[in-house]
Every structure is written in C-alpha cells, then in structure tokens.
PDB file of C-alpha atoms in Angstrom:
ATOM      1  CA  MET A   1      89.697 107.705  83.697  1.00 36.00           C
ATOM      2  CA  LYS A   2      90.111 110.730  85.890  1.00 43.00           C
ATOM      3  CA  GLN A   3      90.838 110.216  89.557  1.00 49.00           C
ATOM      4  CA  ASP A   4      87.742 112.122  90.679  1.00 52.00           C
ATOM      5  CA  ASN A   5      85.515 109.734  88.697  1.00 69.00           C
ATOM      6  CA  LEU A   6      86.454 106.857  90.990  1.00 82.00           C
ATOM      7  CA  LYS A   7      84.347 106.175  94.068  1.00 81.00           C
ATOM      8  CA  GLU A   8      85.768 107.082  97.445  1.00 82.00           C
ATOM      9  CA  SER A   9      84.715 103.682  98.774  1.00 80.00           C
ATOM     10  CA  PHE A  10      83.407 100.450  97.324  1.00 84.00           C
ATOM     11  CA  GLY A  11      83.387  98.630 100.686  1.00 86.00           C
ATOM     12  CA  THR A  12      85.775  95.776 101.361  1.00 87.00           C
ATOM     13  CA  LEU A  13      89.044  95.089  99.544  1.00 89.00           C
ATOM     14  CA  SER A  14      87.414  92.488  97.272  1.00 90.00           C
ATOM     15  CA  GLU A  15      84.408  94.746  96.580  1.00 92.00           C
ATOM     16  CA  THR A  16      86.787  97.571  95.689  1.00 93.00           C
ATOM     17  CA  ILE A  17      88.804  95.375  93.331  1.00 94.00           C
ATOM     18  CA  ASN A  18      85.555  94.285  91.640  1.00 94.00           C
ATOM     19  CA  GLY A  19      84.373  97.913  91.429  1.00 94.00           C
ATOM     20  CA  LEU A  20      87.655  98.963  89.860  1.00 95.00           C
ATOM     21  CA  ILE A  21      87.408  96.125  87.342  1.00 95.00           C
ATOM     22  CA  ARG A  22      83.977  97.451  86.347  1.00 94.00           C
ATOM     23  CA  ALA A  23      85.621 100.901  85.992  1.00 94.00           C
ATOM     24  CA  GLY A  24      88.179  99.459  83.554  1.00 94.00           C
ATOM     25  CA  TYR A  25      91.050  98.619  85.932  1.00 95.00           C
ATOM     26  CA  ILE A  26      91.215  95.072  84.625  1.00 94.00           C
ATOM     27  CA  HIS A  27      94.900  94.251  85.008  1.00 93.00           C
ATOM     28  CA  ASP A  28      96.450  92.770  88.137  1.00 90.00           C
ATOM     29  CA  PHE A  29      99.911  94.236  88.597  1.00 88.00           C
ATOM     30  CA  ASN A  30     102.692  92.721  90.680  1.00 83.00           C
ATOM     31  CA  ILE A  31     106.235  93.772  91.505  1.00 80.00           C
ATOM     32  CA  GLN A  32     109.198  91.973  89.982  1.00 80.00           C
ATOM     33  CA  GLU A  33     112.568  93.462  90.808  1.00 76.00           C
ATOM     34  CA  GLU A  34     112.039  97.182  90.107  1.00 75.00           C
ATOM     35  CA  CYS A  35     109.258  96.823  87.543  1.00 79.00           C
ATOM     36  CA  LEU A  36     105.506  96.390  87.423  1.00 78.00           C
ATOM     37  CA  VAL A  37     104.471  93.103  85.855  1.00 81.00           C
ATOM     38  CA  CYS A  38     101.124  92.164  84.362  1.00 80.00           C
ATOM     39  CA  ARG A  39     101.070  88.420  83.890  1.00 79.00           C
ATOM     40  CA  GLN A  40      97.673  88.523  82.133  1.00 79.00           C
ATOM     41  CA  ASN A  41      99.266  89.970  79.009  1.00 77.00           C
ATOM     42  CA  ASN A  42     102.919  89.226  79.797  1.00 79.00           C
ATOM     43  CA  VAL A  43     103.993  92.895  80.069  1.00 80.00           C
ATOM     44  CA  THR A  44     106.811  94.258  82.208  1.00 80.00           C
ATOM     45  CA  LEU A  45     107.014  98.038  82.537  1.00 82.00           C
ATOM     46  CA  ALA A  46     109.051 100.565  84.474  1.00 84.00           C
ATOM     47  CA  PRO A  47     107.332 102.548  87.242  1.00 79.00           C
ATOM     48  CA  GLU A  48     107.912 105.715  85.227  1.00 83.00           C
ATOM     49  CA  ASP A  49     105.325 104.422  82.745  1.00 86.00           C
ATOM     50  CA  PHE A  50     102.540 104.479  85.353  1.00 85.00           C
ATOM     51  CA  GLN A  51     100.664 106.866  87.632  1.00 86.00           C
ATOM     52  CA  ILE A  52      98.494 106.384  90.706  1.00 86.00           C
ATOM     53  CA  ASP A  53      94.871 107.329  90.027  1.00 91.00           C
ATOM     54  CA  LYS A  54      93.381 106.470  93.435  1.00 91.00           C
ATOM     55  CA  VAL A  55      94.459 104.928  96.741  1.00 88.00           C
ATOM     56  CA  TYR A  56      92.227 102.805  98.992  1.00 91.00           C
ATOM     57  CA  ARG A  57      93.202 101.745 102.536  1.00 86.00           C
ATOM     58  CA  PHE A  58      91.672  98.850 104.464  1.00 85.00           C
ATOM     59  CA  GLU A  59      91.907  97.557 108.032  1.00 78.00           C
ATOM     60  CA  GLY A  60      90.788  94.135 109.136  1.00 66.00           C
ATOM     61  CA  ALA A  61      87.563  94.195 111.161  1.00 64.00           C
ATOM     62  CA  SER A  62      88.854  91.761 113.764  1.00 58.00           C
ATOM     63  CA  ASN A  63      92.503  92.802 113.676  1.00 56.00           C
ATOM     64  CA  PRO A  64      93.553  96.426 113.078  1.00 55.00           C
ATOM     65  CA  ASP A  65      97.072  95.168 112.313  1.00 55.00           C
ATOM     66  CA  ASP A  66      95.633  93.435 109.226  1.00 63.00           C
ATOM     67  CA  GLN A  67      96.082  96.435 106.939  1.00 79.00           C
ATOM     68  CA  SER A  68      96.235  96.633 103.177  1.00 85.00           C
ATOM     69  CA  ILE A  69      96.343  99.310 100.554  1.00 86.00           C
ATOM     70  CA  LEU A  70      95.013  99.086  97.017  1.00 91.00           C
ATOM     71  CA  TYR A  71      96.315 101.307  94.246  1.00 88.00           C
ATOM     72  CA  ALA A  72      94.325 102.019  91.088  1.00 92.00           C
ATOM     73  CA  ILE A  73      97.081 102.704  88.578  1.00 90.00           C
ATOM     74  CA  SER A  74      97.173 103.521  84.899  1.00 90.00           C
ATOM     75  CA  SER A  75      99.583 103.900  82.022  1.00 87.00           C
ATOM     76  CA  PRO A  76      98.272 106.361  79.445  1.00 86.00           C
ATOM     77  CA  HIS A  77     101.187 105.553  77.132  1.00 84.00           C
ATOM     78  CA  PHE A  78     100.460 101.800  77.116  1.00 85.00           C
ATOM     79  CA  GLU A  79      96.681 102.201  77.581  1.00 89.00           C
ATOM     80  CA  LEU A  80      96.645  99.916  80.613  1.00 90.00           C
ATOM     81  CA  LYS A  81      94.699 100.278  83.851  1.00 94.00           C
ATOM     82  CA  GLY A  82      94.876  97.929  86.800  1.00 93.00           C
ATOM     83  CA  THR A  83      95.444  97.434  90.483  1.00 93.00           C
ATOM     84  CA  LEU A  84      98.359  96.808  92.804  1.00 89.00           C
ATOM     85  CA  VAL A  85      97.875  95.607  96.394  1.00 87.00           C
ATOM     86  CA  ASN A  86     100.317  96.115  99.258  1.00 81.00           C
ATOM     87  CA  GLY A  87     100.218  95.954 103.002  1.00 74.00           C
ATOM     88  CA  TYR A  88     100.812  99.156 104.900  1.00 68.00           C
ATOM     89  CA  GLY A  89     102.211  99.992 108.241  1.00 59.00           C
ATOM     90  CA  ILE A  90     103.755  96.890 109.741  1.00 52.00           C
ATOM     91  CA  SER A  91     102.475  94.752 106.833  1.00 50.00           C
ATOM     92  CA  SER A  92     104.144  96.798 104.093  1.00 54.00           C
ATOM     93  CA  ASP A  93     106.335  95.078 101.516  1.00 60.00           C
ATOM     94  CA  ALA A  94     109.541  97.086 101.053  1.00 65.00           C
ATOM     95  CA  ALA A  95     109.914  96.360  97.310  1.00 60.00           C
ATOM     96  CA  THR A  96     106.326  97.390  96.584  1.00 64.00           C
ATOM     97  CA  SER A  97     106.665 100.522  98.724  1.00 63.00           C
ATOM     98  CA  LYS A  98     109.795 101.498  96.787  1.00 68.00           C
ATOM     99  CA  ILE A  99     107.958 101.178  93.463  1.00 65.00           C
ATOM    100  CA  ILE A 100     104.976 103.135  94.839  1.00 67.00           C
ATOM    101  CA  GLU A 101     107.277 105.987  95.846  1.00 71.00           C
ATOM    102  CA  ARG A 102     108.446 106.163  92.241  1.00 65.00           C
ATOM    103  CA  LEU A 103     104.862 105.996  90.967  1.00 63.00           C
ATOM    104  CA  GLU A 104     103.772 108.810  93.275  1.00 58.00           C
ATOM    105  CA  THR A 105     106.366 111.128  91.784  1.00 49.00           C
ATOM    106  CA  ASN A 106     104.811 110.563  88.348  1.00 51.00           C
ATOM    107  CA  THR A 107     101.303 111.725  89.286  1.00 48.00           C
ATOM    108  CA  THR A 108     102.175 115.390  88.918  1.00 43.00           C
ATOM    109  CA  THR A 109     103.766 115.093  85.498  1.00 38.00           C
ATOM    110  CA  LYS A 110     101.455 112.851  83.481  1.00 39.00           C
ATOM    111  CA  PRO A 111      97.774 113.304  82.580  1.00 37.00           C
ATOM    112  CA  LEU A 112      95.160 110.854  83.840  1.00 37.00           C
ATOM    113  CA  ILE A 113      93.407 108.537  81.396  1.00 37.00           C
ATOM    114  CA  ASP A 114      90.035 109.920  80.307  1.00 35.00           C
TER     115      ASP A 114
END
C-alpha cells in the first residue's frame, strides 16, 4: 500500500489502529533486542527488512504529556504490514526509538507495498 493511500487521521489511537487493520496492517509488531517481532506468526526480523509507510502522533486530551506515536510499517520482501506503537517526547522508549531511526533510513531505498 502506498503511503499516500493512508488517511491522514482516523481519530484516536484505537480508531487509527482499527483503520490500519482494515487497510491491511494486521500485524502487531514489538521490539525485542534490536529486532521487530510479530508474535502472531512468530516472526523476528531485522529493521532493515521494514519501512515506515505512515506516522500518526497522539496527545492525551486531559494530559498533553500522555503522548504516543503509531507507525504503519511494511516489509515488501516478507509481505507483512503492521503497526508499532511508541511514546514520544518524555514517554519515548529508547529501544523502540533506536529501531525507528533504522527504519526511517530504509524509507528512501525500498519501494512501498502496492
């Protein structure tokens, strides 16, 4: 799926996750050491195998310090699409941020999934 085919906003974090699932981003990725892990199908892949298709930022309505960021990511090589959630700003997880930095460098070198 091309990045420009994704909505700019689905609403809340949970609404956005559900919207991305409907768009085919069905896998829930997590960080384990320096890899992305999908426990749904027991796959562990290096960040170089993925690209960021779209980034969504959220702030809590009652607390602006309650910030999160949702990444729609894909792996054309492994035909996987899913999401990765992290905090940002003061809530950022260092391990996830490190992986995201590596993912961001891949966006210019790999084609998006159609």
